[in-house]
Amino acid sequence: MKILTTIKELQEARNEIEGSVGFVPTMGALHDGHISLIRKARAENQTVFVSIFVNPTQFLPGEDLDAYPRKEQADKKICEMCKVDYLFMPDATTMYGEDEVLIKAPSKSYILEGKTRPGHFDGVLQVVLKLFGLVQPTNAYFGKKDAQQLSLIQQMAKNLFLSVNVVPCDIVRESDGLAMSSRNIYLSKEQRRDAIAISKSLYTAAALVSKKEFDIETIKNRMMQVMENLDVEYIAFVNREFNELKQIEVGNSIILIVARFGSVRLLDNMWI
Amino acid sequence: MKILTTIKELQEARNEIEGSVGFVPTMGALHDGHISLIRKARAENQTVFVSIFVNPTQFLPGEDLDAYPRKEQADKKICEMCKVDYLFMPDATTMYGEDEVLIKAPSKSYILEGKTRPGHFDGVLQVVLKLFGLVQPTNAYFGKKDAQQLSLIQQMAKNLFLSVNVVPCDIVRESDGLAMSSRNIYLSKEQRRDAIAISKSLYTAAALVSKKEFDIETIKNRMMQVMENLDVEYIAFVNREFNELKQIEVGNSIILIVARFGSVRLLDNMWI
């Protein structure tokens, strides 16, 4: 595995490569969720790039940019074990200059995650577009856990006619159901135990749908019963384009949850 | 020459091509300026794409979108004669959907041409990025006449790490010095005659610089004398990054002029 830190190194490496390129952009602190993306990229492409870059433009003032978990050595080890060909680890001055061309995410970036984090998705799209420009991937892998992010990246690829194939990847969970997240390490033992209720409520919803219950209020009430001890920020029902649903459409619905544990926000969702 | 109008046609054509691709994006009404770009693209690449698309997002409300000259038949003929391989002529609904990911040009897009046309360059960068996504050119050719546009496209390519090589091309002039423009046809006989003073004033500036006159006020006064009968909107002195100059730097200066003839604005400039 080659570790690249400069634009020049990345571009020189890319220029020498022929055949399909799989790309997994990350912010590091890799867990089994990331590993599943990397494994998929490895299985489906001739060459695999992973990037680790804690992107400052997607953090709002006062957010946890500096506190975001960094585990450089462990991350390198994981990438090596997953047979990554190139690991790109630039710093912020490598990725950004002054007074840049910016990306403006569409209006659906201002609901749900974007409602409490206005501008967050502008930064996400900006760094993803930059990384796509550099890596020129055939396939790029994103987890369904950040469903709104995935939807916006798919829309950007469509709007800008990018040649990359954006591949959605299933959520990876702990054995008790909790969705993998770099932020799970911040949970106390008690919070960690309570957090199981998030995924439980999603399984409850799925079970109801399988019994032909499509009414959103009914499903939402049952989910809230399961999460009665949690500080639930929102439960939302959207279609794959992130338009709000009036009732469940099987094959075109996503149920999203955000719950708070002190200052930690945990996201989870289920595609139905 | 193949004429393509849909995204699918364009992408299928592009997928079959190997080797270098030269691309000349235009808004049609092709004149000798465009032809020089196409000839350069033809000489330097294995395959040549030209696009003709009067891009609505770069026109502000009340501007001349509907009145912009359209000469489809003549344009096709010209492209054929210049041995263009693919002519892409999409309509607006082919290029744009609803509520799209947008591009936000940097602050230098709000001076000079951007001052009277706020948002104009956002639209320019948006359509150029879309076309780059579709055509995936090795080399893309832009005239120096729209110097600020060229500078912003170069910056976008740099900021987004695009693999395209943006090639600046010299201004093509009528025999009396007037810079070629699709809008020249709107000039009356008298305006057409007066318009010569624009390029004359630029040659006057160049002559002064060659005599080691680097003071901007002195040069500007002499230029204004040459254009004393014209309605000059601005004369500006900037470096190649479009930062305002305090004095002429040989090899890094551009002198820009906009003059008005009734409702017609004519642009010209000289790279020094």
Coordinates of C-alpha atoms in Angstrom, one line a residue:
Chain A
M1 CA 0.0 0.0 0.0
K2 CA 1.3 3.4 -0.9
I3 CA 0.5 6.4 1.3
L4 CA 0.0 9.7 -0.6
T5 CA -0.2 13.1 1.0
T6 CA 0.3 15.6 -1.9
I7 CA -1.8 16.4 -5.0
K8 CA 1.3 15.7 -7.2
E9 CA 1.8 12.2 -5.7
L10 CA -1.9 11.4 -6.1
Q11 CA -2.1 12.6 -9.7
E12 CA 1.1 10.8 -10.7
A13 CA -0.2 7.6 -9.1
R14 CA -3.6 8.0 -10.9
N15 CA -2.0 8.7 -14.3
E16 CA -0.2 5.3 -14.2
I17 CA -3.4 3.3 -13.5
E18 CA -5.5 1.6 -16.1
G19 CA -8.7 -0.3 -15.5
S20 CA -11.4 0.2 -12.9
V21 CA -10.8 2.3 -9.8
G22 CA -12.8 1.9 -6.6
F23 CA -12.8 4.8 -4.2
V24 CA -13.8 5.0 -0.5
P25 CA -13.6 8.6 0.8
T26 CA -13.6 8.6 4.7
M27 CA -12.9 10.9 7.6
G28 CA -10.8 8.2 9.3
A29 CA -11.5 6.5 12.6
L30 CA -12.3 3.5 10.5
H31 CA -14.7 0.9 11.9
D32 CA -16.4 -2.2 10.5
G33 CA -18.8 0.0 8.4
H34 CA -15.9 1.5 6.5
I35 CA -14.2 -1.9 6.2
S36 CA -17.3 -3.3 4.5
L37 CA -17.1 -0.4 2.0
I38 CA -13.4 -1.1 1.4
R39 CA -14.0 -4.8 1.0
K40 CA -16.7 -4.1 -1.6
A41 CA -14.4 -1.7 -3.5
R42 CA -11.6 -4.3 -3.4
A43 CA -13.9 -7.0 -4.8
E44 CA -15.3 -4.9 -7.6
N45 CA -12.3 -3.0 -8.9
Q46 CA -8.8 -3.5 -10.1
T47 CA -7.3 -0.6 -8.0
V48 CA -8.6 0.7 -4.7
F49 CA -8.1 4.2 -3.3
V50 CA -9.1 5.2 0.2
S51 CA -8.9 8.8 1.4
I52 CA -8.8 9.9 5.0
F53 CA -9.5 13.6 5.4
V54 CA -11.4 15.3 8.2
N55 CA -12.9 17.9 6.0
P56 CA -13.1 21.3 7.7
T57 CA -15.7 22.8 5.3
Q58 CA -18.4 20.4 6.4
F59 CA -18.1 21.4 10.1
L60 CA -20.0 24.4 11.3
P61 CA -18.4 26.9 13.7
G62 CA -18.6 25.4 17.2
E63 CA -18.9 21.8 15.9
D64 CA -16.6 19.0 16.8
L65 CA -13.9 19.5 14.1
D66 CA -11.0 19.5 16.5
A67 CA -12.5 16.8 18.7
Y68 CA -13.4 14.5 15.7
P69 CA -11.7 11.1 16.5
R70 CA -8.3 10.7 14.7
K71 CA -6.7 7.2 14.7
E72 CA -4.1 7.5 12.0
Q73 CA -2.0 4.5 12.9
A74 CA -4.9 2.1 13.3
D75 CA -6.5 3.4 10.1
K76 CA -3.3 2.7 8.1
K77 CA -3.2 -0.8 9.5
I78 CA -6.8 -1.5 8.6
C79 CA -6.3 -0.2 5.0
E80 CA -3.2 -2.4 4.6
M81 CA -5.1 -5.5 5.9
C82 CA -7.9 -4.7 3.4
K83 CA -5.4 -4.7 0.6
V84 CA -6.0 -1.0 -0.3
D85 CA -3.6 0.1 -3.1
Y86 CA -3.4 3.8 -2.3
L87 CA -4.2 5.6 0.9
F88 CA -4.6 9.4 0.4
M89 CA -4.1 11.5 3.5
P90 CA -3.9 15.1 2.6
D91 CA -3.9 18.0 5.1
A92 CA -6.4 20.9 4.8
T93 CA -3.9 23.3 3.0
T94 CA -3.4 20.6 0.4
M95 CA -7.1 20.4 -0.3
Y96 CA -8.1 24.0 0.0
G97 CA -6.9 27.4 -1.2
E98 CA -8.3 30.9 -0.5
D99 CA -11.5 32.2 -2.0
E100 CA -12.5 29.0 -3.8
V101 CA -15.2 28.0 -6.2
L102 CA -17.9 26.6 -3.9
I103 CA -20.7 24.1 -4.3
K104 CA -24.2 24.9 -3.2
A105 CA -26.3 21.9 -2.3
P106 CA -30.0 21.9 -3.4
S107 CA -32.9 22.8 -1.1
K108 CA -33.2 19.3 0.3
S109 CA -29.9 19.9 2.0
Y110 CA -31.6 22.2 4.4
I111 CA -34.0 19.6 5.9
L112 CA -33.2 16.9 8.5
E113 CA -29.5 16.9 9.0
G114 CA -29.2 20.1 7.1
K115 CA -31.7 21.9 9.3
T116 CA -29.5 21.9 12.4
R117 CA -26.3 22.1 10.2
P118 CA -27.0 24.7 7.5
G119 CA -24.1 24.6 5.0
H120 CA -22.9 21.2 6.2
F121 CA -23.8 19.5 2.9
D122 CA -22.2 22.3 0.8
G123 CA -18.9 21.3 2.4
V124 CA -19.6 17.6 2.0
L125 CA -20.3 18.0 -1.8
Q126 CA -17.3 20.3 -2.2
V127 CA -14.8 17.8 -0.8
V128 CA -16.4 14.9 -2.5
L129 CA -16.2 16.7 -5.9
K130 CA -12.6 17.6 -5.3
L131 CA -11.8 14.0 -4.4
F132 CA -13.6 12.7 -7.4
G133 CA -11.6 15.2 -9.6
L134 CA -8.4 13.8 -8.1
V135 CA -9.1 10.1 -7.9
Q136 CA -11.3 9.9 -11.0
P137 CA -13.0 6.7 -9.7
T138 CA -15.0 4.3 -11.7
N139 CA -17.0 3.4 -8.6
A140 CA -17.3 5.3 -5.3
Y141 CA -18.7 3.7 -2.2
F142 CA -20.8 5.4 0.4
G143 CA -22.7 4.0 3.4
K144 CA -26.5 4.2 3.5
K145 CA -26.1 5.2 7.2
D146 CA -25.6 8.8 6.0
A147 CA -28.6 8.5 3.8
Q148 CA -29.1 12.2 3.1
Q149 CA -25.4 12.7 2.3
L150 CA -25.6 9.7 -0.1
S151 CA -28.7 11.1 -1.8
L152 CA -27.1 14.5 -2.3
I153 CA -23.9 12.9 -3.7
Q154 CA -26.0 10.9 -6.1
Q155 CA -27.8 14.0 -7.1
M156 CA -24.6 15.9 -7.7
A157 CA -23.2 13.1 -9.8
K158 CA -26.4 13.2 -11.9
N159 CA -26.6 17.1 -12.1
L160 CA -23.0 17.4 -13.1
F161 CA -23.0 14.4 -15.4
L162 CA -20.1 12.8 -13.5
S163 CA -18.8 9.6 -15.0
V164 CA -18.4 8.0 -11.5
N165 CA -20.8 5.3 -10.4
V166 CA -22.0 6.1 -6.8
V167 CA -22.5 2.8 -5.0
P168 CA -24.8 2.8 -1.9
C169 CA -23.6 0.3 0.8
D170 CA -25.7 -1.4 3.5
I171 CA -25.4 -0.2 7.1
V172 CA -23.1 -2.4 9.2
R173 CA -24.3 -3.0 12.8
E174 CA -22.9 -4.2 16.1
S175 CA -24.2 -7.7 17.1
D176 CA -26.9 -6.0 19.2
G177 CA -28.1 -3.9 16.3
L178 CA -26.4 -0.5 16.9
A179 CA -25.3 1.1 13.6
M180 CA -21.5 1.4 13.4
S181 CA -20.3 5.0 13.9
S182 CA -17.0 6.7 14.6
R183 CA -18.9 8.6 17.3
N184 CA -20.1 5.4 19.2
I185 CA -16.8 5.6 21.3
Y186 CA -18.1 8.7 23.0
L187 CA -21.1 6.8 24.6
S188 CA -21.0 5.9 28.3
K189 CA -21.8 2.3 29.2
E190 CA -25.3 3.2 30.1
Q191 CA -25.8 5.3 26.9
R192 CA -24.4 2.5 24.8
R193 CA -27.0 0.1 26.3
D194 CA -29.9 2.5 25.8
A195 CA -28.8 3.2 22.2
I196 CA -29.9 -0.3 21.2
A197 CA -33.5 1.1 21.2
I198 CA -32.7 3.1 18.0
S199 CA -32.2 0.1 15.7
K200 CA -34.9 -1.9 17.6
S201 CA -37.4 0.8 16.7
L202 CA -36.4 0.5 13.0
Y203 CA -36.9 -3.3 13.1
T204 CA -40.3 -2.7 14.7
A205 CA -41.2 -0.4 11.8
A206 CA -40.0 -3.0 9.3
A207 CA -42.1 -5.6 11.0
L208 CA -45.2 -3.4 10.8
V209 CA -44.6 -2.7 7.1
S210 CA -44.3 -6.4 6.4
K211 CA -47.7 -6.8 8.0
K212 CA -49.0 -4.2 5.5
E213 CA -49.1 -1.3 8.0
F214 CA -48.2 1.7 5.8
D215 CA -49.6 4.5 7.9
I216 CA -46.8 6.8 9.1
E217 CA -48.4 8.1 12.3
T218 CA -49.1 4.5 13.5
I219 CA -45.6 3.4 12.7
K220 CA -44.1 6.5 14.3
N221 CA -46.0 6.1 17.5
R222 CA -44.9 2.5 17.8
M223 CA -41.3 3.5 17.2
M224 CA -41.5 6.2 19.8
Q225 CA -42.8 3.6 22.3
V226 CA -39.6 1.6 21.7
M227 CA -37.5 4.7 22.1
E228 CA -39.4 6.1 25.1
N229 CA -36.3 6.6 27.2
L230 CA -34.3 8.3 24.4
D231 CA -33.9 12.0 23.5
V232 CA -35.1 11.6 19.9
E233 CA -34.3 14.6 17.7
Y234 CA -36.4 13.4 14.8
I235 CA -38.0 10.4 13.1
A236 CA -38.6 11.1 9.4
F237 CA -40.1 9.2 6.5
V238 CA -38.8 10.1 3.0
N239 CA -38.6 8.6 -0.4
R240 CA -35.3 7.8 -2.1
E241 CA -35.2 11.4 -3.4
F242 CA -35.7 12.7 0.1
N243 CA -39.1 14.1 -0.4
E244 CA -41.4 13.7 2.6
L245 CA -43.7 10.7 2.4
K246 CA -47.5 10.7 3.2
Q247 CA -47.4 6.9 3.6
I248 CA -44.9 4.1 3.3
E249 CA -44.1 3.2 -0.3
V250 CA -42.4 -0.3 -0.3
G251 CA -39.2 -0.1 -2.3
N252 CA -39.0 3.7 -2.2
S253 CA -39.0 4.6 1.5
I254 CA -36.4 5.5 4.1
I255 CA -37.1 5.9 7.8
L256 CA -34.5 8.1 9.5
I257 CA -33.8 8.6 13.2
V258 CA -31.5 10.9 15.1
A259 CA -31.2 10.5 18.8
R260 CA -29.1 12.5 21.2
F261 CA -26.9 11.1 24.1
G262 CA -25.6 14.2 25.7
S263 CA -23.6 16.0 23.0
V264 CA -23.4 12.9 20.8
R265 CA -25.9 12.6 18.0
L266 CA -26.4 9.1 16.6
L267 CA -28.0 8.5 13.2
D268 CA -29.6 5.4 12.0
N269 CA -32.1 4.5 9.2
M270 CA -33.8 1.7 7.3
W271 CA -34.5 1.5 3.6
I272 CA -37.9 -0.1 3.0
Chain B
M1 CA -19.8 15.0 -38.3
K2 CA -22.3 13.6 -35.9
I3 CA -24.9 15.9 -34.3
L4 CA -25.9 14.9 -30.8
T5 CA -28.8 16.3 -28.8
T6 CA -29.4 14.0 -25.9
I7 CA -27.3 13.0 -22.9
K8 CA -27.5 9.4 -23.9
E9 CA -26.2 10.0 -27.4
L10 CA -23.3 12.2 -26.0
Q11 CA -22.3 9.6 -23.4
E12 CA -22.5 6.7 -25.9
A13 CA -20.3 8.6 -28.3
R14 CA -17.8 9.5 -25.6
N15 CA -17.6 6.0 -24.3
E16 CA -16.4 4.7 -27.7
I17 CA -13.6 7.3 -28.0
E18 CA -10.0 6.7 -27.0
G19 CA -7.1 9.2 -27.2
S20 CA -7.1 12.9 -26.7
V21 CA -10.4 14.9 -26.9
G22 CA -10.5 18.6 -27.7
F23 CA -13.6 20.5 -26.7
V24 CA -14.9 23.9 -27.7
P25 CA -18.0 25.0 -25.7
T26 CA -19.9 27.8 -27.4
M27 CA -23.2 29.6 -27.4
G28 CA -23.3 29.4 -31.2
A29 CA -23.5 32.3 -33.7
L30 CA -20.0 31.2 -34.6
H31 CA -17.5 33.7 -36.0
D32 CA -13.8 33.7 -36.8
G33 CA -13.0 33.8 -33.1
H34 CA -14.8 30.5 -32.5
I35 CA -13.3 29.1 -35.7
S36 CA -9.8 29.7 -34.4
L37 CA -10.6 27.8 -31.2
I38 CA -12.0 24.9 -33.2
R39 CA -9.0 24.8 -35.6
K40 CA -6.6 24.8 -32.6
A41 CA -8.7 21.9 -31.0
R42 CA -8.6 20.1 -34.4
A43 CA -4.8 20.5 -34.7
E44 CA -4.1 19.3 -31.1
N45 CA -6.5 16.4 -30.5
Q46 CA -7.6 13.1 -32.0
T47 CA -11.3 13.8 -31.5
V48 CA -13.0 17.2 -31.5
F49 CA -16.3 18.1 -29.7
V50 CA -18.1 21.4 -30.1
S51 CA -21.1 22.3 -28.1
I52 CA -23.7 25.0 -29.0
F53 CA -25.9 25.8 -26.0
V54 CA -27.3 29.2 -25.1
N55 CA -27.1 28.7 -21.4
P56 CA -30.0 30.2 -19.6
T57 CA -28.4 30.2 -16.1
Q58 CA -25.8 32.8 -17.1
F59 CA -28.3 35.3 -18.2
L60 CA -29.9 37.5 -15.6
P61 CA -33.6 38.4 -15.6
G62 CA -34.1 41.1 -18.2
E63 CA -30.9 40.2 -20.2
D64 CA -30.8 39.3 -23.8
L65 CA -31.4 35.5 -23.5
D66 CA -34.2 35.4 -26.0
A67 CA -32.6 37.9 -28.3
Y68 CA -29.2 36.2 -28.2
P69 CA -28.3 35.5 -31.9
R70 CA -29.1 32.0 -33.0
K71 CA -27.7 30.7 -36.4
E72 CA -28.1 27.0 -36.2
Q73 CA -27.8 26.1 -39.9
A74 CA -24.7 28.3 -40.5
D75 CA -23.1 27.0 -37.3
K76 CA -23.5 23.4 -38.4
K77 CA -21.9 24.2 -41.7
I78 CA -19.0 25.9 -40.0
C79 CA -18.4 23.0 -37.7
E80 CA -18.5 20.6 -40.6
M81 CA -16.0 22.7 -42.6
C82 CA -13.7 22.7 -39.5
K83 CA -13.9 18.9 -39.4
V84 CA -15.5 18.7 -36.0
D85 CA -16.3 15.1 -35.1
Y86 CA -19.2 15.7 -32.7
L87 CA -21.5 18.7 -32.4
F88 CA -23.5 18.7 -29.2
M89 CA -26.7 20.8 -29.3
P90 CA -28.8 20.1 -26.3
D91 CA -31.9 22.0 -25.2
A92 CA -32.3 23.6 -21.8
T93 CA -34.4 20.7 -20.3
T94 CA -31.7 18.3 -21.4
M95 CA -29.0 20.2 -19.5
Y96 CA -31.0 21.2 -16.4
G97 CA -33.4 19.6 -13.9
E98 CA -35.2 21.2 -10.9
D99 CA -33.5 22.3 -7.7
E100 CA -30.0 21.4 -8.8
V101 CA -26.6 21.4 -7.1
L102 CA -25.2 24.8 -7.9
I103 CA -21.8 26.4 -8.4
K104 CA -20.8 29.5 -6.5
A105 CA -18.0 31.4 -8.2
P106 CA -15.4 33.1 -5.9
S107 CA -15.5 36.8 -4.9
K108 CA -13.6 37.9 -8.0
S109 CA -16.7 37.0 -10.0
Y110 CA -18.4 40.0 -8.5
I111 CA -16.0 42.6 -9.9
L112 CA -15.9 44.0 -13.5
E113 CA -18.3 41.9 -15.6
G114 CA -19.8 40.4 -12.5
K115 CA -20.4 43.8 -10.9
T116 CA -23.2 44.6 -13.4
R117 CA -24.2 40.9 -13.8
P118 CA -24.2 39.3 -10.3
G119 CA -24.6 35.6 -10.6
H120 CA -23.6 35.5 -14.2
F121 CA -20.4 33.6 -13.6
D122 CA -22.1 31.1 -11.3
G123 CA -24.2 30.1 -14.4
V124 CA -21.1 30.0 -16.6
L125 CA -19.2 27.8 -14.2
Q126 CA -22.2 25.5 -13.8
V127 CA -22.7 24.9 -17.5
V128 CA -19.0 24.5 -18.1
L129 CA -18.7 21.9 -15.3
K130 CA -21.7 20.0 -16.6
L131 CA -20.2 20.0 -20.1
F132 CA -16.8 18.9 -18.8
G133 CA -18.6 16.1 -17.0
L134 CA -20.2 14.9 -20.2
V135 CA -17.4 15.4 -22.7
Q136 CA -14.5 14.6 -20.4
P137 CA -12.1 16.6 -22.6
T138 CA -8.4 16.3 -22.5
N139 CA -8.1 20.0 -23.7
A140 CA -10.8 22.6 -23.5
Y141 CA -10.4 25.9 -25.5
F142 CA -11.6 29.3 -24.4
G143 CA -11.0 32.7 -25.9
K144 CA -9.0 35.4 -24.0
K145 CA -11.6 37.9 -25.1
D146 CA -13.8 36.8 -22.1
A147 CA -10.8 37.1 -19.9
Q148 CA -12.6 37.1 -16.6
Q149 CA -14.6 34.0 -17.6
L150 CA -11.4 32.3 -18.7
S151 CA -9.7 33.1 -15.4
L152 CA -12.7 31.8 -13.4
I153 CA -12.8 28.5 -15.4
Q154 CA -9.1 28.1 -14.8
Q155 CA -9.7 28.6 -11.1
M156 CA -12.5 26.1 -11.1
A157 CA -10.4 23.5 -12.8
K158 CA -7.6 24.1 -10.2
N159 CA -9.9 24.1 -7.2
L160 CA -11.8 21.0 -8.2
F161 CA -8.7 19.2 -9.4
L162 CA -10.3 18.6 -12.8
S163 CA -8.1 16.6 -15.2
V164 CA -9.0 18.9 -18.1
N165 CA -6.3 21.2 -19.6
V166 CA -7.8 24.7 -20.0
V167 CA -6.2 26.3 -23.1
P168 CA -6.4 30.1 -23.4
C169 CA -6.7 31.3 -27.0
D170 CA -5.8 34.6 -28.5
I171 CA -8.4 37.2 -29.5
V172 CA -9.2 37.2 -33.2
R173 CA -9.8 40.6 -34.7
E174 CA -11.4 42.1 -37.8
S175 CA -8.9 43.6 -40.2
D176 CA -9.4 47.1 -38.6
G177 CA -8.7 45.7 -35.1
L178 CA -12.3 45.2 -33.7
A179 CA -12.4 42.0 -31.6
M180 CA -14.7 39.4 -33.1
S181 CA -18.0 39.0 -31.2
S182 CA -21.4 37.5 -31.8
R183 CA -22.8 40.9 -30.7
N184 CA -21.0 42.9 -33.4
I185 CA -23.9 42.3 -35.8
Y186 CA -26.0 44.6 -33.6
L187 CA -23.8 47.7 -34.4
S188 CA -25.0 50.4 -36.8
K189 CA -22.6 51.4 -39.5
E190 CA -21.6 54.5 -37.5
Q191 CA -21.2 52.5 -34.2
R192 CA -19.2 49.9 -36.1
R193 CA -16.8 52.6 -37.3
D194 CA -16.5 54.2 -33.8
A195 CA -15.9 50.8 -32.2
I196 CA -12.4 50.7 -33.8
A197 CA -11.3 53.1 -31.0
I198 CA -11.5 50.3 -28.5
S199 CA -8.7 48.2 -29.9
K200 CA -6.8 51.3 -30.9
S201 CA -6.7 52.4 -27.3
L202 CA -5.3 48.9 -26.3
Y203 CA -2.6 49.2 -29.0
T204 CA -1.8 52.7 -27.6
A205 CA -1.4 51.2 -24.1
A206 CA 0.8 48.4 -25.5
A207 CA 3.0 50.9 -27.2
L208 CA 3.4 53.0 -24.0
V209 CA 4.3 49.8 -22.1
S210 CA 6.9 48.9 -24.7
K211 CA 8.4 52.4 -24.0
K212 CA 8.6 51.5 -20.3
E213 CA 5.6 53.5 -19.2
F214 CA 4.1 51.4 -16.4
D215 CA 2.0 54.0 -14.6
I216 CA -1.6 53.1 -14.8
E217 CA -3.1 56.6 -14.6
T218 CA -0.9 57.8 -17.4
I219 CA -1.8 54.8 -19.6
K220 CA -5.5 55.1 -18.8
N221 CA -5.6 58.9 -19.6
R222 CA -4.0 58.2 -23.0
M223 CA -6.5 55.4 -23.7
M224 CA -9.4 57.6 -22.8
Q225 CA -8.2 60.2 -25.2
V226 CA -8.3 57.6 -28.0
M227 CA -11.8 56.6 -26.9
E228 CA -13.1 60.1 -26.2
N229 CA -16.2 59.7 -28.4
L230 CA -17.2 56.4 -26.8
D231 CA -19.4 55.5 -23.8
V232 CA -16.7 53.6 -21.8
E233 CA -18.1 51.6 -19.0
Y234 CA -14.7 50.7 -17.6
I235 CA -11.0 50.3 -18.2
A236 CA -9.4 48.0 -15.7
F237 CA -5.9 46.8 -15.0
V238 CA -5.6 43.4 -13.4
N239 CA -3.0 40.6 -13.1
R240 CA -3.6 37.1 -14.5
E241 CA -5.4 36.2 -11.2
F242 CA -7.7 39.2 -11.7
N243 CA -6.4 41.1 -8.8
E244 CA -6.2 44.9 -9.4
L245 CA -2.8 46.2 -10.3
K246 CA -1.1 49.3 -8.9
Q247 CA 1.2 49.4 -11.9
I248 CA 1.8 47.4 -15.0
E249 CA 3.7 44.1 -14.5
V250 CA 5.0 42.9 -17.9
G251 CA 4.0 39.3 -18.4
N252 CA 1.3 39.4 -15.7
S253 CA -1.1 42.2 -16.8
I254 CA -4.4 42.4 -18.6
I255 CA -6.0 45.6 -19.6
L256 CA -9.8 45.3 -20.0
I257 CA -12.3 47.6 -21.6
V258 CA -16.0 47.6 -21.9
A259 CA -17.7 50.2 -24.1
R260 CA -21.4 50.7 -24.7
F261 CA -23.1 51.3 -28.0
G262 CA -26.7 51.8 -27.2
S263 CA -27.8 48.5 -25.6
V264 CA -24.8 46.6 -26.9
R265 CA -21.8 46.1 -24.6
L266 CA -18.5 45.4 -26.4
L267 CA -15.6 43.8 -24.5
D268 CA -12.0 43.8 -25.5
N269 CA -8.7 43.3 -23.7
M270 CA -4.9 43.0 -24.1
W271 CA -2.6 40.6 -22.2
I272 CA 0.7 42.4 -21.5

